[in-house]
Coordinates of C-alpha atoms and ligand atoms in Angstrom, one line a residue:
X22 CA 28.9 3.9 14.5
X23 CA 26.9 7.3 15.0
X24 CA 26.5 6.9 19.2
X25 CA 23.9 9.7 21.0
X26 CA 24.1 9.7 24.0
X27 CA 21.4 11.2 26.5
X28 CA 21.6 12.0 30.0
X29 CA 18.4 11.7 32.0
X30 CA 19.2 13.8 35.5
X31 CA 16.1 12.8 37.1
X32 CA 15.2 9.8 34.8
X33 CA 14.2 7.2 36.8
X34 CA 16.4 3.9 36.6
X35 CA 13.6 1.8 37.9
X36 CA 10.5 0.2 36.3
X37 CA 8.1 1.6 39.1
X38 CA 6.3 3.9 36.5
X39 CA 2.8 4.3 34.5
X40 CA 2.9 4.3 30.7
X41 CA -0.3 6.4 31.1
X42 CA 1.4 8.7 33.0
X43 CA 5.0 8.5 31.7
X44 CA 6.1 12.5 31.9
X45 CA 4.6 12.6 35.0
X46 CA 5.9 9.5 37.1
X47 CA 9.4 8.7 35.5
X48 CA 11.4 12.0 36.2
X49 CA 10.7 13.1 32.5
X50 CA 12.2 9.4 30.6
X51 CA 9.7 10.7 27.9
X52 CA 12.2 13.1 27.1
X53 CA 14.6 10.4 26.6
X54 CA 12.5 7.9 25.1
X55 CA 11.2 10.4 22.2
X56 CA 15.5 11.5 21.6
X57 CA 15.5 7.4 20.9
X58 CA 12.9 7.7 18.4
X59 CA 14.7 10.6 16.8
X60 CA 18.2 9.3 16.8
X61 CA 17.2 5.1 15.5
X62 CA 13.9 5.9 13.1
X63 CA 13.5 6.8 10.1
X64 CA 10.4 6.6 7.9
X65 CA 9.9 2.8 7.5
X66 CA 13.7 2.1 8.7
X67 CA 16.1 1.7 11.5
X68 CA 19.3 3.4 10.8
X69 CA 21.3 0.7 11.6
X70 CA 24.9 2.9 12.1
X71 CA 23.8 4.5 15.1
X72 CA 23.6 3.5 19.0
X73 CA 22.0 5.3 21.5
X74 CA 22.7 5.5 25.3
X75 CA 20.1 6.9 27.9
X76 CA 21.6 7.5 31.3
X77 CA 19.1 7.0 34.1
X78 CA 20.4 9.0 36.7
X79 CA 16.7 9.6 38.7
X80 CA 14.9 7.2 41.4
X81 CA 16.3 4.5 43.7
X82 CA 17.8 2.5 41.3
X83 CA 20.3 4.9 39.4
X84 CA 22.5 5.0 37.9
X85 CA 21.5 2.8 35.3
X86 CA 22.3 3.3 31.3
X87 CA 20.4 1.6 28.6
X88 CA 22.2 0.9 25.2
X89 CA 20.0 1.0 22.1
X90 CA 21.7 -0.9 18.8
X91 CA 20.4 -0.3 15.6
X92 CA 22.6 -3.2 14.4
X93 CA 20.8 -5.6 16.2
X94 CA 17.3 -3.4 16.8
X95 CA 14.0 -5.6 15.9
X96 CA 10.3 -4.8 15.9
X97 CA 10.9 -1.0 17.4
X98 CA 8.0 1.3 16.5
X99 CA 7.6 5.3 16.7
X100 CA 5.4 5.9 19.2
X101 CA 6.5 7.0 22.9
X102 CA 4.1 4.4 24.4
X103 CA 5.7 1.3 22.6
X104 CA 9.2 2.9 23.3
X105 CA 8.7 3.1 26.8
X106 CA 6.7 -0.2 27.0
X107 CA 10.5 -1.8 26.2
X108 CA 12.5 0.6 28.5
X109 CA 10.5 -0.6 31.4
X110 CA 10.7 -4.6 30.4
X111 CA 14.4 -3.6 30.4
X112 CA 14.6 -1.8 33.4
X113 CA 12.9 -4.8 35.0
X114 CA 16.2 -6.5 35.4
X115 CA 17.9 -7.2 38.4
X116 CA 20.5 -9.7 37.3
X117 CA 22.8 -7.0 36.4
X118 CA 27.2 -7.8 36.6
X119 CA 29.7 -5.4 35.6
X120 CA 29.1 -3.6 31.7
X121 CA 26.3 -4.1 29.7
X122 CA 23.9 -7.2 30.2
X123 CA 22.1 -7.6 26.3
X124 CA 18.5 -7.9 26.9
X125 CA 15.5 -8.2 23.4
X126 CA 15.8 -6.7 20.1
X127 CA 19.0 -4.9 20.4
X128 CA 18.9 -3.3 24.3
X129 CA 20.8 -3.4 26.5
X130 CA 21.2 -2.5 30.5
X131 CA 23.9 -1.4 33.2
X132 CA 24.5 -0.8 36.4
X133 CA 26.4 2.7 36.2
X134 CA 26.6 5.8 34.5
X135 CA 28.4 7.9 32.3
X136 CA 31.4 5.9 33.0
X137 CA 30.1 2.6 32.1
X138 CA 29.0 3.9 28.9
X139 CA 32.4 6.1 28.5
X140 CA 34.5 2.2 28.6
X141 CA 32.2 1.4 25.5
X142 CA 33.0 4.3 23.1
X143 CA 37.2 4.5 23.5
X144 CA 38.9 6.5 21.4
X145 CA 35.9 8.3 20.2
X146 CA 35.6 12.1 19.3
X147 CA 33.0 13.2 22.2
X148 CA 31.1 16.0 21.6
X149 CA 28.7 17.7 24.2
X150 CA 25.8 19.9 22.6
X151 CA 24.9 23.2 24.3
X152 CA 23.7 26.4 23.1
X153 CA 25.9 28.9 22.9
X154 CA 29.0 26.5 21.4
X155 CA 30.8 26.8 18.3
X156 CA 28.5 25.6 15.3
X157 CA 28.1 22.1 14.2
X158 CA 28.8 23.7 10.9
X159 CA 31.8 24.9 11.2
X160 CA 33.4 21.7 12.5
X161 CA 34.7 18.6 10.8
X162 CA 32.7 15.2 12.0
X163 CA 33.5 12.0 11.6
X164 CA 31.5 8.8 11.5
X165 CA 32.2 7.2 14.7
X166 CA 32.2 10.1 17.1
X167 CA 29.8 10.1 20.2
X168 CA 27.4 13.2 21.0
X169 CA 26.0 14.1 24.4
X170 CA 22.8 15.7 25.0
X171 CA 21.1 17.2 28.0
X172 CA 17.6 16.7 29.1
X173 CA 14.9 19.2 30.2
X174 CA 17.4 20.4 32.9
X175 CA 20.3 20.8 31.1
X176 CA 23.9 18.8 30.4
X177 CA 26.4 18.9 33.0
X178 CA 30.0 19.3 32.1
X179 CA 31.4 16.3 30.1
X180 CA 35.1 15.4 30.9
X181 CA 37.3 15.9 27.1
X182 CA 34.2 16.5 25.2
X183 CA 34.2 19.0 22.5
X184 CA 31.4 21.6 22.6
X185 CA 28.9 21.9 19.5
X186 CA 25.4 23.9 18.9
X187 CA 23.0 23.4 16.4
X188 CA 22.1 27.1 16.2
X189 CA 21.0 29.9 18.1
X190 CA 17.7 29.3 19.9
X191 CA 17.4 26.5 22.9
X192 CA 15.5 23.3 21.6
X193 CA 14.1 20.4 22.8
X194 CA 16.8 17.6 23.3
X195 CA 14.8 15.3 20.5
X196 CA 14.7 18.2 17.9
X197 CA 18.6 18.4 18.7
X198 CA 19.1 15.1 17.8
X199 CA 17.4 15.3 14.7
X200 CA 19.3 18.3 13.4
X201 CA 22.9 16.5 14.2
X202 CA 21.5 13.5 12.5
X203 CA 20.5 15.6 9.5
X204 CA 23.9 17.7 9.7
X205 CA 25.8 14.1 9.6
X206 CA 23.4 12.6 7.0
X207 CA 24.1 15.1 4.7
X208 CA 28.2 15.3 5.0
X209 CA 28.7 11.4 5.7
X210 CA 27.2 8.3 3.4
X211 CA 25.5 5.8 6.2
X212 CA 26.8 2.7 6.4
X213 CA 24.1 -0.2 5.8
Ligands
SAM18 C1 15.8 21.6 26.6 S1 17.5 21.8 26.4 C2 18.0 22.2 28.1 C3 17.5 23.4 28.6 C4 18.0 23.7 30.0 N1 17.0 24.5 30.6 C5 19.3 24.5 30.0 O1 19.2 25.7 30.1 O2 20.4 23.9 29.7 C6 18.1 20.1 26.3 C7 19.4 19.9 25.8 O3 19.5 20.0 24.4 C8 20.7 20.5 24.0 N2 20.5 21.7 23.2 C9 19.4 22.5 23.2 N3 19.5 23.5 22.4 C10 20.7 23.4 21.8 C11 21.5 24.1 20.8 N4 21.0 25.2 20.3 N5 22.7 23.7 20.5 C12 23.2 22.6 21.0 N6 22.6 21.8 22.0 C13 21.3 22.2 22.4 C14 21.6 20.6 25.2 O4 22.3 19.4 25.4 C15 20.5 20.8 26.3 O5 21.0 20.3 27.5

């Protein structure tokens, strides 16, 4: 499995905001929620070798992390609205225990951070993307690795990851997404 995962610094782990307001009351989860879109969708498909973490690390319930399964992922649409309609359902949840609690169509929720999410991926390659790295093109990937991506702040250090960069210039963490997806589409068959 391809795994993405995306830390939210000020991404609020709570339900308490607006869907017409998203950017402006959730500590940026549209950010997040649009680096779902990017990592799961395809035209008219789900890739269904690829999971995707959000770490929630914003507002008086963090830290939280969802877990998005494209193995098990139903009825998901593009749109940020309808993405972010099902992250707060999710985040609605109180009866949380130790790891991740399944939820609808494929999500998931935790109490806990990086490390709870770190417990589900051993023995994975970890990569961590920030400009300035070595490029993605230069190094060899393999199917099952995980990939951490920064928010509109930035990515703080990730403990044994590799650093990558998809080129020179800064992007938004969605358009990264999309390029490693591309990069890995085009060097590794996806698994159906
Ligand atoms: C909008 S950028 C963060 C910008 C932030 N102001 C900073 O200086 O770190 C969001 C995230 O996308 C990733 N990113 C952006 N451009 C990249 C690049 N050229 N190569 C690799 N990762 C990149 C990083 O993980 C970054 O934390």
């Amino acid at each position: 499995m391809r795994r993405f995962v995306i830390v939210g610094q000020t991404a609020t782990a709570s339900d308490a905001f607006l869907l017409d307001d998203l950017a402006g009351t959730s500590g940026r989860l549209d950010v997040l929620v649009r680096c779902v879109r990017a990592a799961l969708l395809y035209s008219h498909g789900v890739r269904r070798d690829v999971i995707v973490y959000l770490v929630l690390l914003g507002g008086p319930r963090a830290p939280r992390a969802l877990r998005f399964d494209g193995r098990a992922a139903k009825f998901l649409r593009p749109d940020e609205r309808s993405l972010a309609t099902l992250v707060k359902k999710t985040l609605a949840r109180e009866d949380l225990g130790s790891g991740f609690v399944e939820g609808r169509h494929g999500v998931a929720i935790a109490s806990g951070g990086v490390d709870v999410l770190l417990a589900d991926c051993e023995g994975a390659t970890v990569y961590a993307m920030e400009e300035g790295a070595p490029d993605i093109r230069d190094a060899e990937l393999d199917a099952d690795a995980v990939y951490f991506i920064g928010d509109h702040i930035g990515l703080a250090p990730v403990p044994g990851a590799q650093s990558l960069s998809v080129g020179p210039v800064s992007l938004h963490s969605e358009d990264v997404v999309a390029i490693v997806s591309n990069e890995i589409d085009r060097r590794l068959p996806a698994s159906k």
